[in-house]
Short mmCIF file of C-alpha atoms in Angstrom, two decimals:
data_model
loop_
_atom_site.label_atom_id
_atom_site.label_comp_id
_atom_site.label_asym_id
_atom_site.label_seq_id
_atom_site.Cartn_x
_atom_site.Cartn_y
_atom_site.Cartn_z
CA MET A 294 156.59 21.73 -117.74
CA HIS A 295 156.98 19.50 -114.77
CA ASP A 296 155.68 20.73 -111.67
CA VAL A 297 158.89 21.35 -109.19
CA ARG A 298 156.72 22.78 -106.56
CA THR A 299 155.74 19.29 -105.32
CA VAL A 300 159.21 17.86 -104.92
CA ARG A 301 161.01 18.94 -101.89
CA ALA A 302 164.82 19.48 -102.37
CA PRO A 303 166.90 17.47 -100.00
CA SER A 304 169.66 19.44 -97.82
CA MET A 305 172.73 19.96 -99.71
CA PRO A 306 174.95 18.01 -97.14
CA ARG A 307 172.74 14.94 -97.34
CA LEU A 308 172.54 15.00 -101.15
CA ALA A 309 176.62 15.44 -101.35
CA ALA A 310 176.87 12.72 -98.88
CA ALA A 311 174.72 10.35 -100.72
CA SER A 312 176.34 10.98 -103.86
CA LEU A 313 179.88 10.68 -102.37
CA ALA A 314 179.10 7.26 -101.07
CA GLY A 315 177.67 5.87 -104.30
CA THR A 316 180.62 7.31 -106.33
CA ALA A 317 183.16 5.69 -103.70
CA ILE A 318 181.38 2.30 -103.86
CA GLU A 319 181.27 2.16 -107.64
CA PHE A 320 184.87 3.44 -108.04
CA TYR A 321 185.75 0.86 -105.23
CA ASP A 322 184.39 -1.80 -107.84
CA PHE A 323 186.60 -0.25 -110.59
CA PHE A 324 189.70 0.25 -108.70
CA VAL A 325 190.02 -3.23 -107.05
CA TYR A 326 190.25 -4.82 -110.59
CA GLY A 327 193.16 -2.38 -111.42
CA THR A 328 195.06 -3.40 -108.00
CA ALA A 329 194.31 -7.06 -108.80
CA ALA A 330 195.51 -6.78 -112.30
CA ALA A 331 198.78 -5.29 -111.20
CA LEU A 332 199.52 -8.14 -108.71
CA VAL A 333 197.79 -11.56 -109.53
CA LEU A 334 195.55 -11.62 -112.71
CA GLY A 335 198.53 -11.84 -114.97
CA PRO A 336 199.64 -15.34 -113.50
CA LEU A 337 196.16 -16.69 -112.72
CA PHE A 338 194.59 -15.92 -116.08
CA PHE A 339 197.38 -15.57 -118.42
CA PRO A 340 199.93 -18.39 -117.28
CA THR A 341 201.41 -19.41 -120.42
CA PHE A 342 202.65 -15.86 -120.92
CA SER A 343 205.95 -14.51 -119.60
CA PRO A 344 205.68 -12.39 -116.61
CA VAL A 345 205.82 -9.03 -118.47
CA ALA A 346 203.49 -10.38 -121.09
CA GLY A 347 201.02 -11.54 -118.58
CA THR A 348 201.06 -8.18 -116.95
CA LEU A 349 200.29 -6.65 -120.16
CA ALA A 350 197.46 -8.86 -120.94
CA ALA A 351 195.93 -8.33 -117.49
CA PHE A 352 196.35 -4.31 -117.98
CA GLY A 353 194.61 -5.02 -121.31
CA THR A 354 191.54 -6.57 -119.68
CA PHE A 355 191.77 -3.43 -117.28
CA GLY A 356 191.76 -0.99 -120.40
CA VAL A 357 188.65 -2.62 -121.74
CA GLY A 358 186.88 -0.96 -118.87
CA PHE A 359 187.66 2.32 -119.98
CA VAL A 360 186.82 1.53 -123.46
CA ALA A 361 183.46 0.60 -122.23
CA ARG A 362 182.82 3.81 -120.11
CA PRO A 363 181.94 6.05 -122.91
CA LEU A 364 179.67 3.53 -124.27
CA GLY A 365 178.00 3.61 -120.83
CA SER A 366 177.80 7.34 -120.75
CA VAL A 367 175.74 7.21 -124.13
CA LEU A 368 173.68 4.37 -122.73
CA PHE A 369 172.95 6.07 -119.20
CA GLY A 370 173.12 9.57 -120.50
CA HIS A 371 170.23 8.77 -122.87
CA ILE A 372 168.30 7.86 -119.59
CA GLY A 373 169.60 10.80 -117.72
CA ASP A 374 168.58 13.34 -120.29
CA ARG A 375 165.35 11.62 -121.20
CA HIS A 376 163.97 10.29 -117.83
CA GLY A 377 166.10 11.99 -115.15
CA ARG A 378 169.33 11.87 -113.25
CA ARG A 379 168.25 9.83 -110.26
CA PRO A 380 167.28 6.38 -112.46
CA VAL A 381 171.00 6.52 -113.72
CA LEU A 382 172.31 6.39 -110.13
CA VAL A 383 170.37 3.07 -109.15
CA ALA A 384 170.81 1.29 -112.59
CA SER A 385 174.67 2.01 -112.89
CA LEU A 386 175.29 0.89 -109.23
CA LEU A 387 173.46 -2.34 -109.81
CA LEU A 388 175.36 -3.34 -113.08
CA THR A 389 178.59 -2.46 -111.72
CA GLY A 390 178.25 -3.98 -108.41
CA ALA A 391 176.99 -7.22 -109.94
CA ALA A 392 179.79 -7.55 -112.35
CA THR A 393 182.30 -7.14 -109.55
CA VAL A 394 180.83 -9.75 -107.59
CA ALA A 395 180.97 -12.00 -110.55
CA VAL A 396 184.73 -11.28 -111.28
CA GLY A 397 185.32 -12.89 -107.87
CA CYS A 398 183.75 -15.96 -108.97
CA VAL A 399 185.39 -16.70 -112.10
CA PRO A 400 187.45 -19.74 -112.28
CA THR A 401 191.13 -19.37 -113.03
CA TYR A 402 192.83 -20.57 -116.47
CA ASP A 403 194.08 -23.95 -114.70
CA THR A 404 190.24 -24.75 -114.08
CA ILE A 405 188.35 -23.70 -117.55
CA GLY A 406 191.05 -22.77 -119.81
CA VAL A 407 190.82 -19.87 -122.33
CA ALA A 408 187.18 -19.37 -121.27
CA ALA A 409 188.56 -17.75 -118.06
CA PRO A 410 190.14 -14.69 -119.36
CA VAL A 411 187.46 -14.28 -121.85
CA LEU A 412 184.83 -14.05 -118.91
CA LEU A 413 187.18 -11.71 -117.20
CA LEU A 414 187.08 -9.54 -120.24
CA GLY A 415 183.37 -9.67 -120.44
CA LEU A 416 182.74 -8.60 -116.85
CA ARG A 417 185.34 -5.93 -117.02
CA PHE A 418 183.45 -4.48 -119.78
CA LEU A 419 180.33 -4.51 -117.83
CA GLN A 420 182.00 -2.64 -115.15
CA GLY A 421 183.16 0.01 -117.38
CA LEU A 422 179.63 0.29 -118.75
CA GLY A 423 178.10 0.92 -115.45
CA LEU A 424 180.76 3.32 -114.19
CA GLY A 425 180.24 5.37 -117.44
CA GLY A 426 177.00 6.23 -116.45
CA GLU A 427 177.60 6.77 -112.67
CA TRP A 428 179.79 9.96 -112.89
CA GLY A 429 177.34 11.84 -114.90
CA GLY A 430 174.25 10.97 -112.76
CA ALA A 431 175.97 11.70 -109.45
CA VAL A 432 177.56 14.87 -110.53
CA LEU A 433 174.66 16.22 -112.16
CA LEU A 434 172.09 15.52 -109.32
CA VAL A 435 174.37 17.45 -107.11
CA ALA A 436 175.29 20.42 -109.62
CA GLU A 437 171.77 21.02 -110.49
CA HIS A 438 170.76 21.23 -106.69
CA ALA A 439 173.57 23.56 -105.72
CA PRO A 440 173.63 27.25 -105.36
CA ALA A 441 175.55 28.79 -108.11
CA GLU A 442 178.02 30.48 -106.00
CA ARG A 443 178.82 27.16 -104.35
CA ARG A 444 178.65 24.86 -106.94
CA GLY A 445 182.25 23.91 -107.38
CA LEU A 446 182.44 23.14 -103.57
CA TRP A 447 179.28 20.77 -103.47
CA THR A 448 180.29 18.90 -106.73
CA SER A 449 183.63 18.36 -105.34
CA PHE A 450 182.12 15.76 -102.98
CA PRO A 451 181.41 13.22 -105.54
CA GLN A 452 184.85 13.81 -106.87
CA VAL A 453 186.17 12.65 -103.30
CA GLY A 454 184.43 9.32 -104.12
CA PRO A 455 187.22 8.03 -106.25
CA ALA A 456 189.67 8.63 -103.54
CA LEU A 457 187.67 6.73 -101.07
CA GLY A 458 186.84 4.03 -103.29
CA PHE A 459 190.42 3.64 -104.09
CA LEU A 460 191.38 3.87 -100.42
CA LEU A 461 188.84 1.27 -99.35
CA ALA A 462 189.76 -1.07 -102.44
CA ASN A 463 193.50 -0.96 -101.52
CA GLY A 464 192.95 -1.08 -97.79
CA VAL A 465 191.21 -4.53 -98.27
CA VAL A 466 193.92 -5.73 -100.50
CA LEU A 467 196.75 -4.46 -98.20
CA THR A 468 194.88 -6.03 -95.16
CA LEU A 469 194.69 -9.45 -97.02
CA SER A 470 198.29 -9.18 -98.34
CA ALA A 471 199.53 -8.57 -95.01
CA THR A 472 197.80 -11.41 -93.14
CA LEU A 473 197.83 -14.05 -95.81
CA SER A 474 200.71 -15.95 -97.56
CA ASP A 475 201.53 -15.52 -101.18
CA ALA A 476 199.87 -18.72 -101.77
CA GLN A 477 196.72 -17.94 -99.76
CA PHE A 478 196.22 -14.68 -101.47
CA ALA A 479 196.76 -16.09 -104.97
CA GLN A 480 194.47 -19.03 -104.26
CA TRP A 481 191.64 -17.14 -102.90
CA GLY A 482 192.40 -14.03 -100.81
CA TRP A 483 192.27 -11.87 -104.22
CA ARG A 484 188.72 -12.72 -104.65
CA VAL A 485 187.42 -11.43 -101.28
CA PRO A 486 187.46 -7.78 -102.40
CA PHE A 487 185.29 -8.57 -105.06
CA TRP A 488 182.70 -10.53 -103.12
CA ALA A 489 182.60 -7.39 -100.87
CA ALA A 490 181.31 -5.27 -103.45
CA GLY A 491 177.91 -6.94 -103.24
CA VAL A 492 177.56 -5.59 -99.45
CA LEU A 493 178.74 -2.24 -100.53
CA ALA A 494 176.21 -1.82 -103.53
CA THR A 495 173.40 -2.90 -101.28
CA VAL A 496 174.50 -0.02 -99.01
CA GLY A 497 174.60 2.19 -101.85
CA LEU A 498 171.12 1.55 -103.14
CA TRP A 499 169.86 2.11 -99.60
CA LEU A 500 171.60 5.46 -99.43
CA ARG A 501 170.15 6.54 -102.99
CA ALA A 502 166.80 5.19 -102.70
CA SER A 503 165.50 8.63 -101.08
CA LEU A 504 167.18 10.89 -103.28
CA THR A 505 164.84 13.35 -105.37
CA GLU A 506 165.27 14.36 -108.98
CA SER A 507 167.19 17.30 -109.87
CA PRO A 508 165.36 20.65 -110.52
CA GLY A 509 167.55 21.32 -113.56
CA PHE A 510 165.74 18.36 -115.16
CA LEU A 511 162.40 18.86 -113.89
CA GLU A 512 162.28 22.33 -115.20
CA LEU A 513 163.27 21.26 -118.83
CA ASP A 514 160.05 20.96 -121.09
CA ASP A 515 162.14 20.19 -124.13
CA HIS A 516 163.99 16.98 -123.77
CA ALA A 517 166.44 15.83 -126.61
CA ARG A 518 165.10 12.84 -128.41
CA VAL A 519 168.19 11.25 -128.98
CA PRO A 520 170.77 13.15 -127.01
CA PHE A 521 173.86 11.35 -128.35
CA VAL A 522 172.95 12.33 -131.73
CA GLU A 523 172.76 15.98 -130.72
CA VAL A 524 176.00 15.81 -128.84
CA ALA A 525 177.82 14.25 -131.72
CA ARG A 526 176.15 16.82 -134.28
CA ASP A 527 176.28 19.79 -132.42
CA HIS A 528 178.98 19.54 -129.77
CA TRP A 529 181.67 17.17 -131.17
CA ARG A 530 184.33 19.94 -130.87
CA LEU A 531 183.56 20.46 -127.06
CA VAL A 532 183.54 16.67 -126.35
CA LEU A 533 186.87 16.20 -128.09
CA LEU A 534 188.36 19.08 -126.14
CA THR A 535 187.07 18.06 -122.89
CA ALA A 536 188.30 14.37 -123.38
CA GLY A 537 191.62 15.73 -124.33
CA ALA A 538 191.75 18.27 -121.44
CA LEU A 539 191.06 15.36 -118.90
CA ALA A 540 193.39 12.80 -120.27
CA VAL A 541 196.20 13.86 -118.23
CA GLY A 542 194.17 13.54 -114.99
CA TYR A 543 193.59 9.74 -115.95
CA ALA A 544 197.03 9.49 -117.04
CA ILE A 545 198.55 10.59 -113.61
CA PHE A 546 196.13 8.69 -111.33
CA TYR A 547 196.55 5.35 -113.14
CA ALA A 548 200.35 5.77 -113.57
CA VAL A 549 200.52 6.24 -109.62
CA THR A 550 197.71 3.68 -108.55
CA THR A 551 198.19 0.93 -111.07
CA TRP A 552 201.31 1.06 -113.16
CA SER A 553 203.71 2.02 -110.33
CA LEU A 554 202.33 -0.82 -108.22
CA ALA A 555 203.37 -3.42 -110.72
CA TYR A 556 206.62 -1.71 -111.57
CA GLY A 557 207.58 -1.38 -107.87
CA THR A 558 206.88 -5.04 -106.93
CA GLU A 559 208.30 -6.48 -110.24
CA ARG A 560 211.10 -4.43 -111.23
CA LEU A 561 211.96 -2.96 -108.05
CA GLY A 562 211.45 -5.71 -105.63
CA VAL A 563 209.46 -3.54 -103.24
CA SER A 564 206.69 -5.52 -101.33
CA ARG A 565 203.08 -5.14 -102.01
CA THR A 566 202.43 -3.72 -98.73
CA VAL A 567 205.18 -0.90 -99.04
CA MET A 568 204.13 0.29 -102.55
CA LEU A 569 200.19 0.11 -101.40
CA SER A 570 201.11 2.28 -98.41
CA CYS A 571 202.97 4.76 -100.13
CA ILE A 572 200.25 5.11 -102.93
CA MET A 573 197.44 5.09 -100.45
CA ALA A 574 198.94 7.97 -98.43
CA ALA A 575 199.41 10.08 -101.51
CA VAL A 576 195.69 9.46 -102.40
CA LEU A 577 194.64 10.16 -98.86
CA VAL A 578 196.22 13.68 -99.07
CA LYS A 579 194.61 14.25 -102.74
CA GLY A 580 191.16 13.21 -101.30
CA SER A 581 191.55 15.59 -98.24
CA LEU A 582 192.52 18.56 -100.62
CA THR A 583 189.76 18.22 -103.19
CA PRO A 584 187.29 20.64 -101.31
CA VAL A 585 190.00 23.11 -100.97
CA ALA A 586 190.62 23.24 -104.47
CA ALA A 587 187.14 23.30 -105.45
CA LEU A 588 186.49 26.38 -103.12
CA LEU A 589 189.43 27.99 -104.95
CA GLY A 590 187.70 27.29 -108.22
CA ASP A 591 184.52 28.94 -106.94
CA ARG A 592 186.37 32.01 -106.19
CA TYR A 593 188.83 32.33 -109.19
CA GLY A 594 187.30 30.28 -111.93
CA ARG A 595 187.46 26.81 -113.16
CA ARG A 596 189.97 27.24 -116.11
CA PRO A 597 192.74 28.91 -114.23
CA LEU A 598 193.06 25.96 -111.84
CA CYS A 599 192.91 23.36 -114.54
CA LEU A 600 195.80 25.26 -116.43
CA ALA A 601 197.84 25.29 -113.17
CA GLY A 602 197.30 21.50 -112.52
CA CYS A 603 198.31 20.84 -116.11
CA ALA A 604 201.43 22.91 -115.97
CA ALA A 605 202.31 21.31 -112.72
CA ALA A 606 201.99 18.02 -114.01
CA ALA A 607 204.22 18.58 -117.06
CA VAL A 608 206.80 19.89 -114.75
CA TRP A 609 206.79 16.95 -112.27
CA MET A 610 206.43 13.84 -114.45
CA PHE A 611 210.36 13.40 -114.79
CA PRO A 612 210.97 14.01 -111.03
CA MET A 613 208.27 11.59 -110.25
CA VAL A 614 209.69 8.81 -112.10
CA ALA A 615 213.25 9.43 -110.90
CA LEU A 616 211.85 9.23 -107.12
CA LEU A 617 209.89 5.97 -107.97
CA ALA A 618 213.08 4.32 -109.24
CA THR A 619 214.94 4.92 -105.79
CA GLY A 620 212.69 2.25 -104.46
CA GLU A 621 212.61 4.24 -101.13
CA PRO A 622 209.31 4.66 -99.32
CA LEU A 623 209.69 8.24 -98.47
CA TRP A 624 210.94 9.26 -101.88
CA MET A 625 208.15 7.39 -103.63
CA PHE A 626 205.66 8.97 -101.58
CA VAL A 627 206.98 12.54 -102.36
CA GLY A 628 206.82 11.56 -105.99
CA PHE A 629 203.15 10.29 -105.95
CA LEU A 630 202.25 13.21 -103.58
CA GLY A 631 203.49 15.99 -106.02
CA ALA A 632 201.53 13.98 -108.95
CA MET A 633 198.33 13.71 -107.00
CA ILE A 634 198.38 17.49 -106.06
CA ALA A 635 198.78 18.39 -109.71
CA PHE A 636 195.82 16.04 -110.46
CA ILE A 637 193.41 17.41 -107.97
CA THR A 638 194.07 20.93 -108.77
CA MET A 639 192.38 20.01 -112.18
CA PHE A 640 189.89 17.31 -111.31
CA ALA A 641 188.38 18.98 -108.21
CA VAL A 642 186.73 21.64 -110.32
CA ILE A 643 185.82 19.34 -113.20
CA ALA A 644 182.51 18.37 -111.78
CA ALA A 645 181.19 22.06 -111.91
CA TYR A 646 183.20 22.72 -115.01
CA LEU A 647 181.73 20.21 -117.39
CA PRO A 648 178.12 20.70 -116.66
CA GLU A 649 178.52 24.36 -117.05
CA LEU A 650 179.93 23.90 -120.50
CA TYR A 651 177.03 21.75 -121.98
CA GLU A 652 173.35 22.92 -122.57
CA PRO A 653 170.78 21.29 -120.05
CA ARG A 654 169.07 19.06 -122.72
CA VAL A 655 172.14 17.04 -123.56
CA ARG A 656 174.24 17.76 -120.37
CA CYS A 657 174.04 14.37 -118.97
CA THR A 658 175.35 12.73 -122.30
CA GLY A 659 177.80 15.39 -123.08
CA ALA A 660 179.39 15.78 -119.98
CA ALA A 661 179.72 12.16 -119.32
CA VAL A 662 180.96 11.13 -122.96
CA GLY A 663 183.73 13.90 -122.84
CA TYR A 664 184.55 12.83 -119.18
CA ASN A 665 184.94 9.06 -119.88
CA LEU A 666 186.76 9.69 -123.48
CA GLY A 667 189.47 11.26 -121.22
CA GLY A 668 189.69 8.04 -119.63
CA VAL A 669 190.32 6.00 -122.84
CA ILE A 670 193.03 8.50 -123.89
CA GLY A 671 194.63 8.73 -120.44
CA GLY A 672 193.49 5.81 -118.38
CA ALA A 673 193.25 2.82 -120.56
CA LEU A 674 196.72 3.33 -122.45
CA THR A 675 198.96 4.45 -119.60
CA PRO A 676 199.56 1.18 -117.82
CA ILE A 677 200.07 -0.61 -120.98
CA VAL A 678 202.44 2.05 -122.55
CA ALA A 679 204.26 2.62 -119.38
CA THR A 680 205.00 -1.35 -118.93
CA ALA A 681 205.98 -1.25 -122.36
CA LEU A 682 208.38 1.52 -122.14
CA VAL A 683 209.99 0.17 -119.14
CA GLU A 684 211.28 -2.92 -120.96
CA GLN A 685 213.14 -0.54 -123.53
CA GLY A 686 214.66 1.52 -120.93
CA GLY A 687 217.25 1.45 -117.80
CA ARG A 688 216.44 1.40 -114.22
CA VAL A 689 214.96 4.91 -114.23
CA PRO A 690 211.93 4.79 -116.42
CA TRP A 691 212.57 8.07 -118.42
CA GLY A 692 210.25 7.05 -121.25
CA VAL A 693 207.36 6.95 -118.97
CA GLY A 694 208.10 10.45 -117.67
CA ALA A 695 208.27 11.77 -121.22
CA TYR A 696 205.04 10.03 -122.07
CA LEU A 697 203.19 11.64 -119.31
CA THR A 698 204.71 14.84 -119.93
CA GLY A 699 203.22 14.76 -123.38
CA ILE A 700 200.00 13.92 -122.32
CA ALA A 701 199.96 17.03 -119.86
CA LEU A 702 201.08 19.30 -122.60
CA LEU A 703 198.29 17.99 -124.71
CA SER A 704 195.63 18.66 -121.89
CA LEU A 705 197.24 22.14 -121.32
CA GLY A 706 196.52 22.96 -124.82
CA CYS A 707 193.05 21.73 -124.69
CA PHE A 708 192.14 23.62 -121.56
CA ALA A 709 193.58 26.70 -123.29
CA LEU A 710 190.97 26.47 -125.93
CA LEU A 711 187.94 25.96 -123.72
CA PRO A 712 186.16 29.22 -122.34
CA GLU A 713 185.91 29.91 -118.61
CA THR A 714 182.54 29.33 -116.88
CA ARG A 715 181.26 31.63 -114.10
CA PRO A 716 178.87 30.52 -111.51
CA VAL A 717 175.57 30.82 -113.31
CA PRO A 718 172.22 29.10 -112.56
CA VAL A 719 173.17 25.81 -114.13
CA ALA A 720 169.73 24.58 -114.72
CA VAL A 721 168.99 27.42 -117.29
CA THR A 722 172.27 28.57 -118.68
CA ALA A 723 175.26 27.03 -120.24
CA VAL A 724 178.36 28.54 -121.86
CA ALA A 725 178.46 28.74 -125.45
CA GLU A 726 181.10 26.44 -127.08
CA PRO A 727 184.43 27.95 -128.08
CA ALA A 728 184.83 29.34 -131.61
CA MET A 729 187.84 27.07 -133.16
CA ASP A 730 187.36 27.85 -136.99
#
């Protein structure tokens, strides 16, 4: 057994802050691509397509990042379960940051032809690979240091990271969009947020350099030889349930932040600035409420909040698309806000819930694979499916509302089949898998 007495544990606020900052930086990298895909990548990299087909193609490269995320979970989960959570945080940040900077350097179709979208596709895949490892490492490092009775609260800070990353990415795009002409933005302005990722990655590496390994990993003396094999053999039902349960969160988030941005600017004629402002305001509220929802999870349990969030999402999706179709900033914001509140009611507690579901020897792989498979189901397909559904409907995209409601009901059923987890020492105990035979 590793000697844990030689390792001085960091303070929880410092550990949570470092994890939050790193997660925010990695999600900045991931989100800035989604915004660019909604606004400019179609015409620049798929100019021979119609406007709608170009947007679909850009969203297709966006979806590749989600497909890569479970593969990143397997790769970095192996490292996390075999060699520790801390190395995962450094390696994943390096990979995602380097790929993001490279996206900003790719010549457009007019310059190098078909090689441009091919390069874009490859770099997006590397982005997803790195982000697939980030969440598991960041969350587990906090979860396995945190006191059991406040694990939900402390693990909610890495969950604030995506909101901060989104606000930072879109804040940069909003500033450039407001200060540059359309021609300047299309020519070089869209590249600036990608180049900024290099500076942010350097800051993230500095913040994470002093983090210590989690006691949950150091106390293990029986490490899985090939963690993914054990997960696939012994925990496949749990992985599928968690993936299905989390799908609605991804679907909501990317319907609001990516698809609606393209829909509002292209179909409704709303300016980029107005759309981004409405979306960012809703995401800001969502990020602020994350610790509050996590505290409720510590008090009342993880599963009740997840069920409540799914039910709220199922009820709200039709009103959301109706409010979006008005094109009025206030009503669009209200629609987005309701969706984000439903989303965070679930996802604020997920960082505590998933580690408690998996046994320690395969926790990094199992939790991360389940989390990122949910992204494939809910995140990769939603912008593509929603864009296609809009083409078949009228001004109000009822088909999109029906699609999102269906995913919410799927996730509600999956959460209903998962067990509750109570605050127990996460380093030594895991909840048994639900019986489904």
